[in-house]
PDB file of C-alpha atoms in Angstrom:
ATOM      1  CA  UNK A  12     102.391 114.453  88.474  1.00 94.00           C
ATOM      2  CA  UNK A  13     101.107 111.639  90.855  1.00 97.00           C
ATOM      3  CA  UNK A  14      97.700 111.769  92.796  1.00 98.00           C
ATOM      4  CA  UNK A  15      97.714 109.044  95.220  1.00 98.00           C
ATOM      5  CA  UNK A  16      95.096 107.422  97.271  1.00 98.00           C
ATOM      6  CA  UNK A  17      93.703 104.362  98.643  1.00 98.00           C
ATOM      7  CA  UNK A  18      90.572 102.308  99.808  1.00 96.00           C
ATOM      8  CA  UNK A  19      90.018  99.182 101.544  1.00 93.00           C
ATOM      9  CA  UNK A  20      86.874  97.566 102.481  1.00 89.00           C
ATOM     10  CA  UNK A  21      83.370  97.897 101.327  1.00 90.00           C
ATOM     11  CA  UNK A  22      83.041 101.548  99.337  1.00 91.00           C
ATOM     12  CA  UNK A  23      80.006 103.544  99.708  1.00 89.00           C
ATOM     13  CA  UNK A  24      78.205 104.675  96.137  1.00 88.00           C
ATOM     14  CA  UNK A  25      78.945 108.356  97.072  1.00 90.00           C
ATOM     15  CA  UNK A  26      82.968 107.226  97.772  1.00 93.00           C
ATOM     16  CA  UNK A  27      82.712 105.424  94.197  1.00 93.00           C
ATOM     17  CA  UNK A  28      81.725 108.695  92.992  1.00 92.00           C
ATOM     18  CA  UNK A  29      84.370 111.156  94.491  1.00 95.00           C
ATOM     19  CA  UNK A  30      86.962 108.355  93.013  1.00 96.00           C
ATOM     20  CA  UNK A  31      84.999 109.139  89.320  1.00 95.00           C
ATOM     21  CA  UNK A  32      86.161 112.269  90.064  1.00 96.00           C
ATOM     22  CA  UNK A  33      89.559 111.940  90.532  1.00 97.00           C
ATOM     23  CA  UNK A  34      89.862 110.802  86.441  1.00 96.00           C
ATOM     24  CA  UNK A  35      87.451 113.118  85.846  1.00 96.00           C
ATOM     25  CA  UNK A  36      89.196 116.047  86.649  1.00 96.00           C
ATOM     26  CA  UNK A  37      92.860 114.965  87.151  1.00 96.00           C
ATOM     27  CA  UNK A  38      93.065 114.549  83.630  1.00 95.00           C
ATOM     28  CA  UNK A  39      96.943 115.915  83.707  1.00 96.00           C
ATOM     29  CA  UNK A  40      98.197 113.292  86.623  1.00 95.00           C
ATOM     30  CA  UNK A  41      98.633 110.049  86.747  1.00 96.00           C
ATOM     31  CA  UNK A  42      95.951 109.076  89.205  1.00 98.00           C
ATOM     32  CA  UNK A  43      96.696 105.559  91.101  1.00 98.00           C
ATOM     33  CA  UNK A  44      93.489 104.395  93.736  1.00 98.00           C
ATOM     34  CA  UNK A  45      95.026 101.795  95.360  1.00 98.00           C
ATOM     35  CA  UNK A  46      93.725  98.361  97.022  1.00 96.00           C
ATOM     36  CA  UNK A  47      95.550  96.874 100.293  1.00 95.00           C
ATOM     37  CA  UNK A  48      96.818  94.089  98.036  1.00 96.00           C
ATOM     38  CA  UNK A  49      98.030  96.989  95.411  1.00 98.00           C
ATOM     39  CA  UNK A  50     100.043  98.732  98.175  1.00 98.00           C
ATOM     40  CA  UNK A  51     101.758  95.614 100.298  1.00 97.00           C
ATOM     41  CA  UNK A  52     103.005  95.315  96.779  1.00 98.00           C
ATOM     42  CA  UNK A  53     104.023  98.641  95.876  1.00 98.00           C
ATOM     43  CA  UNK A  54     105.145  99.331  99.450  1.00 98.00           C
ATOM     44  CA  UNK A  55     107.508  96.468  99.932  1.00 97.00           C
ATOM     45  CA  UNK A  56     111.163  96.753 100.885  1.00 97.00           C
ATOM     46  CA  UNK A  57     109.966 100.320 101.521  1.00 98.00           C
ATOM     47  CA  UNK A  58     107.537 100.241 104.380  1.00 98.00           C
ATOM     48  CA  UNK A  59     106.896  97.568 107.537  1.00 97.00           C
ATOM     49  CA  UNK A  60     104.166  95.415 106.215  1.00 97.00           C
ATOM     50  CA  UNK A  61     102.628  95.487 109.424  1.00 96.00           C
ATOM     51  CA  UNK A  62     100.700  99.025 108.348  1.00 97.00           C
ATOM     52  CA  UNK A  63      98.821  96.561 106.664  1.00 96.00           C
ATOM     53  CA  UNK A  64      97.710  95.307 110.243  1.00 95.00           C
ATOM     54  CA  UNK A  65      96.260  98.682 111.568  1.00 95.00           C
ATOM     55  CA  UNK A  66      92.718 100.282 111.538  1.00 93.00           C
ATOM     56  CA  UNK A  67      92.008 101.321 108.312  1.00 91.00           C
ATOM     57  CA  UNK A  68      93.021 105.314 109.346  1.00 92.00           C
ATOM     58  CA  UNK A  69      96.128 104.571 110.480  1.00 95.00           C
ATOM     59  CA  UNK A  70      97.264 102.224 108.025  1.00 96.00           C
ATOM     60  CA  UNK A  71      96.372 104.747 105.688  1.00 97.00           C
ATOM     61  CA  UNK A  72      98.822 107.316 107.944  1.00 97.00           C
ATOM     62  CA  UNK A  73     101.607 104.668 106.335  1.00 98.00           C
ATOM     63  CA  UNK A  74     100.958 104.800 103.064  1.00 98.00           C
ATOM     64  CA  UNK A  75     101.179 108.054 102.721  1.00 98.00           C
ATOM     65  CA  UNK A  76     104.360 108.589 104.349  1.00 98.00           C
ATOM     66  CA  UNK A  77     105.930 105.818 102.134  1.00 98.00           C
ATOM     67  CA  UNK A  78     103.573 107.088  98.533  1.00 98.00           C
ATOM     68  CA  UNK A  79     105.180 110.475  99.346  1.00 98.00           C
ATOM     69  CA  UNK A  80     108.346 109.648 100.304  1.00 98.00           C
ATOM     70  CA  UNK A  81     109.304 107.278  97.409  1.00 98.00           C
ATOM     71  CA  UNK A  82     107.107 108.305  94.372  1.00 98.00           C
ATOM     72  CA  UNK A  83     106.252 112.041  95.512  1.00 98.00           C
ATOM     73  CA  UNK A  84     103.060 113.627  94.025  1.00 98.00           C
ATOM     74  CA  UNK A  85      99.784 114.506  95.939  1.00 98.00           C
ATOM     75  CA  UNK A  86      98.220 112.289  98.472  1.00 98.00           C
ATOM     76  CA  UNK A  87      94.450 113.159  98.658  1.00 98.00           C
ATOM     77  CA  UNK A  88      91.978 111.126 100.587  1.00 97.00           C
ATOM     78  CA  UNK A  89      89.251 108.190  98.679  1.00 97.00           C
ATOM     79  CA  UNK A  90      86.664 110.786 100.255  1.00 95.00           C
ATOM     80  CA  UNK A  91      87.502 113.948  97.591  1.00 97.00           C
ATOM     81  CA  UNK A  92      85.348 115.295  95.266  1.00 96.00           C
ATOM     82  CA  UNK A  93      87.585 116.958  93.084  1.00 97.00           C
ATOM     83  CA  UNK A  94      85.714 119.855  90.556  1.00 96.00           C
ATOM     84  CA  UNK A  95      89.198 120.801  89.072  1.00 95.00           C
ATOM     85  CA  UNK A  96      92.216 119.849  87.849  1.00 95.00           C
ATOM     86  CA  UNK A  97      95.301 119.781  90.840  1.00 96.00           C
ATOM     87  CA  UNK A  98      97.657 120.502  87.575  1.00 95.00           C
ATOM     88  CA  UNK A  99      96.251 124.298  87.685  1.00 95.00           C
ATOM     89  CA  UNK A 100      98.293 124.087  91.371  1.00 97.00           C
ATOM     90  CA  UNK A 101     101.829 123.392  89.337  1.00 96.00           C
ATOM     91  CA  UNK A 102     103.268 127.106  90.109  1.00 96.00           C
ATOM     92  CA  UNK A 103     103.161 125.833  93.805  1.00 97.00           C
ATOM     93  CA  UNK A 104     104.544 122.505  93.125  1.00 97.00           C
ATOM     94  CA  UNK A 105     107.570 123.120  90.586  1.00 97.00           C
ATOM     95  CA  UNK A 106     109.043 125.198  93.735  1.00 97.00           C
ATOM     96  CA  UNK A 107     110.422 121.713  95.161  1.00 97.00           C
ATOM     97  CA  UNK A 108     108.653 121.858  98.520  1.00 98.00           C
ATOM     98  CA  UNK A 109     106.920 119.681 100.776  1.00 98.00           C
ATOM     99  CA  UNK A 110     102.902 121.568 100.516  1.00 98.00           C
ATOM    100  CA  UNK A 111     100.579 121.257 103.274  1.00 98.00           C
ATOM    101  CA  UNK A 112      97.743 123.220 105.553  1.00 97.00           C
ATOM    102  CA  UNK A 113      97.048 123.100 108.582  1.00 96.00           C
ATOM    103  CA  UNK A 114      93.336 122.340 110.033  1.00 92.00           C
ATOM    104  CA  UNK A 115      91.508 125.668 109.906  1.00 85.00           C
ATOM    105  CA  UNK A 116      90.342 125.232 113.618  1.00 85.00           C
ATOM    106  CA  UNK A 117      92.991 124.587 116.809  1.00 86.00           C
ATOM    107  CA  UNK A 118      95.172 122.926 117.985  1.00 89.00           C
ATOM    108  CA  UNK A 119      97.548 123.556 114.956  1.00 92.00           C
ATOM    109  CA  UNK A 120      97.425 120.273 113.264  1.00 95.00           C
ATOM    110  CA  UNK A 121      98.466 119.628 109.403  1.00 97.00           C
ATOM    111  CA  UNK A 122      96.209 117.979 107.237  1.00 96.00           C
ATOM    112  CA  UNK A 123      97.852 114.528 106.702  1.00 97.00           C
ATOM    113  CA  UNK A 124      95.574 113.928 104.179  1.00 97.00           C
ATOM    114  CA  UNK A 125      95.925 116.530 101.848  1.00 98.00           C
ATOM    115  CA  UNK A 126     100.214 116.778 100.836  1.00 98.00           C
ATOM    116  CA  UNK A 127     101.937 117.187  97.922  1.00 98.00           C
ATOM    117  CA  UNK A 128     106.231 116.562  98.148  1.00 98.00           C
ATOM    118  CA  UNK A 129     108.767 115.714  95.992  1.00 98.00           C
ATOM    119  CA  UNK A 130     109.947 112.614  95.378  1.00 98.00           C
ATOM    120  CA  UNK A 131     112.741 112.104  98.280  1.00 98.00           C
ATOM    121  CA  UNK A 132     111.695 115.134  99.543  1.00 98.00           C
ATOM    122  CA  UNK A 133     113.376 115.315 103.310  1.00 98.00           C
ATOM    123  CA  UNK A 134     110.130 116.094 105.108  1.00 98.00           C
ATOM    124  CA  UNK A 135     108.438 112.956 103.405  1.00 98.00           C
ATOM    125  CA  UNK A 136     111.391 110.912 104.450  1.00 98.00           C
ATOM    126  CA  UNK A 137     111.716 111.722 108.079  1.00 98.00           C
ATOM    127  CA  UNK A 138     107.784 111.018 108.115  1.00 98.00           C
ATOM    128  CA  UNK A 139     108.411 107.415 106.551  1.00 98.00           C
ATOM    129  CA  UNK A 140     111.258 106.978 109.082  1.00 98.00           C
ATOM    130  CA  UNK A 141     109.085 107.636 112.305  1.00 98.00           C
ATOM    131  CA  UNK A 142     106.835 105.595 110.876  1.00 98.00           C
ATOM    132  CA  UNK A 143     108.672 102.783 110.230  1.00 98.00           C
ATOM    133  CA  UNK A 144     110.263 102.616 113.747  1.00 97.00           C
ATOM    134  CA  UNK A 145     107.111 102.967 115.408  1.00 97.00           C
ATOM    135  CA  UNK A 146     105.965  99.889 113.350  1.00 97.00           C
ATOM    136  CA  UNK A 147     109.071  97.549 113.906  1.00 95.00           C
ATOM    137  CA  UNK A 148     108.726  98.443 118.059  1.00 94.00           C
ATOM    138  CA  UNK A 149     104.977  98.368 118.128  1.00 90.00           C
ATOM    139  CA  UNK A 150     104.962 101.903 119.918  1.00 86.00           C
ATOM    140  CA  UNK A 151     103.176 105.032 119.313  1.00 86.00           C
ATOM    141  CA  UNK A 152     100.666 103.727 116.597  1.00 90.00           C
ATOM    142  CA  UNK A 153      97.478 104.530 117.955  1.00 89.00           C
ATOM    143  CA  UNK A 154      95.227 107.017 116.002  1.00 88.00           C
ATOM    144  CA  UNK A 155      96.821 109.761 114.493  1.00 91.00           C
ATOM    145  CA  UNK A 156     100.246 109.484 116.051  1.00 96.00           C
ATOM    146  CA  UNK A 157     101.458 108.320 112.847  1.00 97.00           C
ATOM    147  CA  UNK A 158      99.921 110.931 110.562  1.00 97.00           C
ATOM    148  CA  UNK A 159      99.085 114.737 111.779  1.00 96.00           C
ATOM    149  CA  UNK A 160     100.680 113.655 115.548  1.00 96.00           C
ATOM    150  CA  UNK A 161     104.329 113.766 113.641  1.00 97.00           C
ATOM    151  CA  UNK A 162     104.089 115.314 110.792  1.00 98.00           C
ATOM    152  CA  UNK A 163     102.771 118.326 112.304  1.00 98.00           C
ATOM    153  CA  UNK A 164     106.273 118.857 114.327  1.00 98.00           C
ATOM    154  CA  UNK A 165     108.658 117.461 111.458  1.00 98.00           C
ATOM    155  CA  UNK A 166     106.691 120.161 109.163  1.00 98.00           C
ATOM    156  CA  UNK A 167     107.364 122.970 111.589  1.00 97.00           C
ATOM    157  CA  UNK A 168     110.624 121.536 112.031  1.00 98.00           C
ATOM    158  CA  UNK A 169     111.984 122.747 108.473  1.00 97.00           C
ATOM    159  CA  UNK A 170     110.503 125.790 107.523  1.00 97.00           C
ATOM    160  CA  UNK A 171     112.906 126.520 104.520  1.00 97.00           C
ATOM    161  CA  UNK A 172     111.562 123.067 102.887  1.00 98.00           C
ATOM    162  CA  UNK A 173     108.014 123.577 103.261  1.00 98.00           C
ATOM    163  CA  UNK A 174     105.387 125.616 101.767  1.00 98.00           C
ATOM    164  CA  UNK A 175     101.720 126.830 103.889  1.00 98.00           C
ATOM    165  CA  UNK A 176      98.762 126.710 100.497  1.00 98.00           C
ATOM    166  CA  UNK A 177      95.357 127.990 101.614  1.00 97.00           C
ATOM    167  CA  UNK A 178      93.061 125.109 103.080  1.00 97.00           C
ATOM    168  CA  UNK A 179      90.455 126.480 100.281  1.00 97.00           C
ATOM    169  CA  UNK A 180      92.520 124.222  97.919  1.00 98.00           C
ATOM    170  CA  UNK A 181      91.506 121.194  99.248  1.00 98.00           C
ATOM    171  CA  UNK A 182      88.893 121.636 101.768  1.00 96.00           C
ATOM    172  CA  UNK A 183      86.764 124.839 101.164  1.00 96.00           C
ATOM    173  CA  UNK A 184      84.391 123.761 103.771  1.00 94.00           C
ATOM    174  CA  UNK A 185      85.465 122.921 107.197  1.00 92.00           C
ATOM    175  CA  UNK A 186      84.734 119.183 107.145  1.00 89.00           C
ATOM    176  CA  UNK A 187      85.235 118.971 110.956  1.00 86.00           C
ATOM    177  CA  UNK A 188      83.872 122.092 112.351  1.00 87.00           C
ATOM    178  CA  UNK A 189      80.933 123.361 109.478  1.00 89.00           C
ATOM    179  CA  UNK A 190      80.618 119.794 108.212  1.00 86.00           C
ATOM    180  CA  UNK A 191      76.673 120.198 108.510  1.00 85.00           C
ATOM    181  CA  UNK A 192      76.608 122.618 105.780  1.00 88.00           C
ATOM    182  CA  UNK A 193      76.775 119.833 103.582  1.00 88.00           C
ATOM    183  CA  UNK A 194      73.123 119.047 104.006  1.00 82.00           C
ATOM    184  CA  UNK A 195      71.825 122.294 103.113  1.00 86.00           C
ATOM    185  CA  UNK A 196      70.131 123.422  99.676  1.00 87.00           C
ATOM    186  CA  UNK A 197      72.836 124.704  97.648  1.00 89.00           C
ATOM    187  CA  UNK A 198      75.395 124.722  94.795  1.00 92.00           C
ATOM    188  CA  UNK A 199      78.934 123.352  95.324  1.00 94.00           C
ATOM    189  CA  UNK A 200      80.049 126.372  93.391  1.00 94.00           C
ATOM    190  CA  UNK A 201      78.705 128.816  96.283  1.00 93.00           C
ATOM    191  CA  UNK A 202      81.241 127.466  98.766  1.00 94.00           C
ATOM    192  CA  UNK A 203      84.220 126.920  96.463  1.00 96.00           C
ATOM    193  CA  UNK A 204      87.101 129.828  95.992  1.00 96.00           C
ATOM    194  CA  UNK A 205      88.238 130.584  92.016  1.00 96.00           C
ATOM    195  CA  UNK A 206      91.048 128.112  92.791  1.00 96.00           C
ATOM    196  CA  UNK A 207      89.540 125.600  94.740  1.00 97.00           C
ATOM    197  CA  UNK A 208      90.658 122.242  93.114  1.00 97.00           C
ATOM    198  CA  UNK A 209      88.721 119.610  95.663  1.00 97.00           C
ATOM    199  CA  UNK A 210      86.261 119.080  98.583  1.00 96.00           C
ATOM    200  CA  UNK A 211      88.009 117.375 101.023  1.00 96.00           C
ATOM    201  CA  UNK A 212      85.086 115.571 102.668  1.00 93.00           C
ATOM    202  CA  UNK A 213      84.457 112.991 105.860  1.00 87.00           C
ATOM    203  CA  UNK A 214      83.636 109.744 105.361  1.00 86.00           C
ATOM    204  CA  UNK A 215      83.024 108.697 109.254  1.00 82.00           C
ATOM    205  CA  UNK A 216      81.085 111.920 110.250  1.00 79.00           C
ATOM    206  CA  UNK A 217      78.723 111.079 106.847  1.00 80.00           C
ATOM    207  CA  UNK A 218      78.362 107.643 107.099  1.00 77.00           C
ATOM    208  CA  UNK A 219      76.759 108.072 110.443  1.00 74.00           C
ATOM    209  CA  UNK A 220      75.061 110.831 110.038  1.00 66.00           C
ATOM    210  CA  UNK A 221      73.107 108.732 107.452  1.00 58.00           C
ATOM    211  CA  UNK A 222      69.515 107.304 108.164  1.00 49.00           C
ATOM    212  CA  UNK A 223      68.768 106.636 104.439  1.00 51.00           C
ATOM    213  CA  UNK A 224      68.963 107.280 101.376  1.00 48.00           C
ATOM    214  CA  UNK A 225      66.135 109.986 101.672  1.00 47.00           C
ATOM    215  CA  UNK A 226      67.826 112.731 104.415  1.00 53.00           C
ATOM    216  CA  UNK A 227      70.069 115.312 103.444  1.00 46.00           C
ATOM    217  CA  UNK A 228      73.056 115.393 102.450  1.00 53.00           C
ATOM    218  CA  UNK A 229      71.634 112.422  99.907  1.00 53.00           C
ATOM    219  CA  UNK A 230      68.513 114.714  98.986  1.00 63.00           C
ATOM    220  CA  UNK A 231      69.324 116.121  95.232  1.00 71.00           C
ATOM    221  CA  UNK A 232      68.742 119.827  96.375  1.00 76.00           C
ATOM    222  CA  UNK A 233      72.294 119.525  98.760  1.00 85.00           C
ATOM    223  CA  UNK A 234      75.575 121.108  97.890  1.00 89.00           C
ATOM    224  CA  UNK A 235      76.608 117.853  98.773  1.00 88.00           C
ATOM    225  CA  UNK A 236      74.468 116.215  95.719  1.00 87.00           C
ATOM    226  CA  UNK A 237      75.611 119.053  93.218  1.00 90.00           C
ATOM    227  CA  UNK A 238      79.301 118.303  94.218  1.00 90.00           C
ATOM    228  CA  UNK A 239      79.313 114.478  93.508  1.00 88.00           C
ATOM    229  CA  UNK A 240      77.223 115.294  90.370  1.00 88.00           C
ATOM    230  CA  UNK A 241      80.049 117.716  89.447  1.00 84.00           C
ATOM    231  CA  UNK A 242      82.518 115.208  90.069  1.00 76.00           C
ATOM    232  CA  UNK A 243      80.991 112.750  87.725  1.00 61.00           C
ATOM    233  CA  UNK A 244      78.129 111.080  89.725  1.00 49.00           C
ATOM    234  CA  UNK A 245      76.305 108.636  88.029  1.00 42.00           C
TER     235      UNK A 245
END
């Protein structure tokens, strides 16, 4: 099973440590964090090289698409703390279908950054075809319109080849609405479900929510300490 996922740029310590966890815990995939030179590479003849041209978030819309569409596997984001193994999920994924959630709070959007599909799966390949048009004509590539903006209606478009998991999977914690808990005192354990695989977490929102090194979540009594500790912190 493949667990996809990619970072460019400088990487925060805490980032470094939620990719730890990825071999930590994924111990049955075959985990691949991939660098922008990695991916033009892997990605060519496959995907319009200009993804490689986009903000960061939408380029990242393009490599999923393609990763998905081509290899199959899971795409989780660089920002994941995992605390167990995704191969405890196989009784969802040997049933051939494109997985996904949707965003626990409306509009109904799904999660672009939490999938898992078959390789060649049709859902992954209509995503990889929007997104290739939209690179070769320059249109529609503005912030999400190449992730949750379309895959959201091709999802909901083929209801027999897609399968709904609980958002608890992957992101047991609102990351967009309750993100705050995050700094509180606490155990990652007291916010995770028995089958609760990762922590699906927010780069942007933490980054700038960050005055040092000192303030919560950073501070060693946060459930946000006790999950990248979990995850294989050093």
């Amino acid at each position: 099973m493949n667990v996809w996922t990619y970072w460019h740029g400088p990487c925060p310590d805490w980032v470094r440590a939620c990719l730890r966890s990825f071999h930590r815990h994924c111990v049955r995939s075959t985990v691949t964090v991939l660098s922008r030179d990695a991916a033009l590479r892997l990605t060519a003849g496959v995907l319009d090289p200009r993804w490689a041209d986009l903000p960061a978030g939408t380029g990242t819309d393009c490599l999923r698409a393609s990763l998905l569409a081509e290899h199959g596997g899971w795409w989780c984001d660089a920002d994941t703390a995992f605390v167990r193994d995704p191969y405890t999920l196989k009784r969802l994924t040997d049933r051939g279908k494109f997985l996904y959630f949707p965003w626990p709070t409306p509009p109904d959007r799904v999660c672009a950054g939490y999938c898992y599909s078959p390789k060649g799966h049709p859902v992954a390949r209509r995503w990889l075809d929007y997104v290739n048009s939209a690179l070769r004509h320059a249109e529609n590539v503005g912030w999400g319109n190449l992730g949750e903006k379309c895959l959201t209606p091709i999802v909901r478009d083929a209801p027999a080849g897609t399968l709904e998991i609980p958002a608890r999977l992957f992101m047991p914690v609102d990351v967009d609405a309750d993100w705050e808990r995050y700094f509180l005192p606490g155990r990652w354990e007291t916010a995770a479900a028995p089958d609760t695989v990762a922590f699906g977490l927010n780069h942007s929102r933490f980054e700038a929510a960050r005055p040092d090194q000192t303030a919560p979540p950073w501070r060693s009594s946060s459930l946000f300490h006790s999950l990248l500790a979990a995850g294989g912190a050093k």
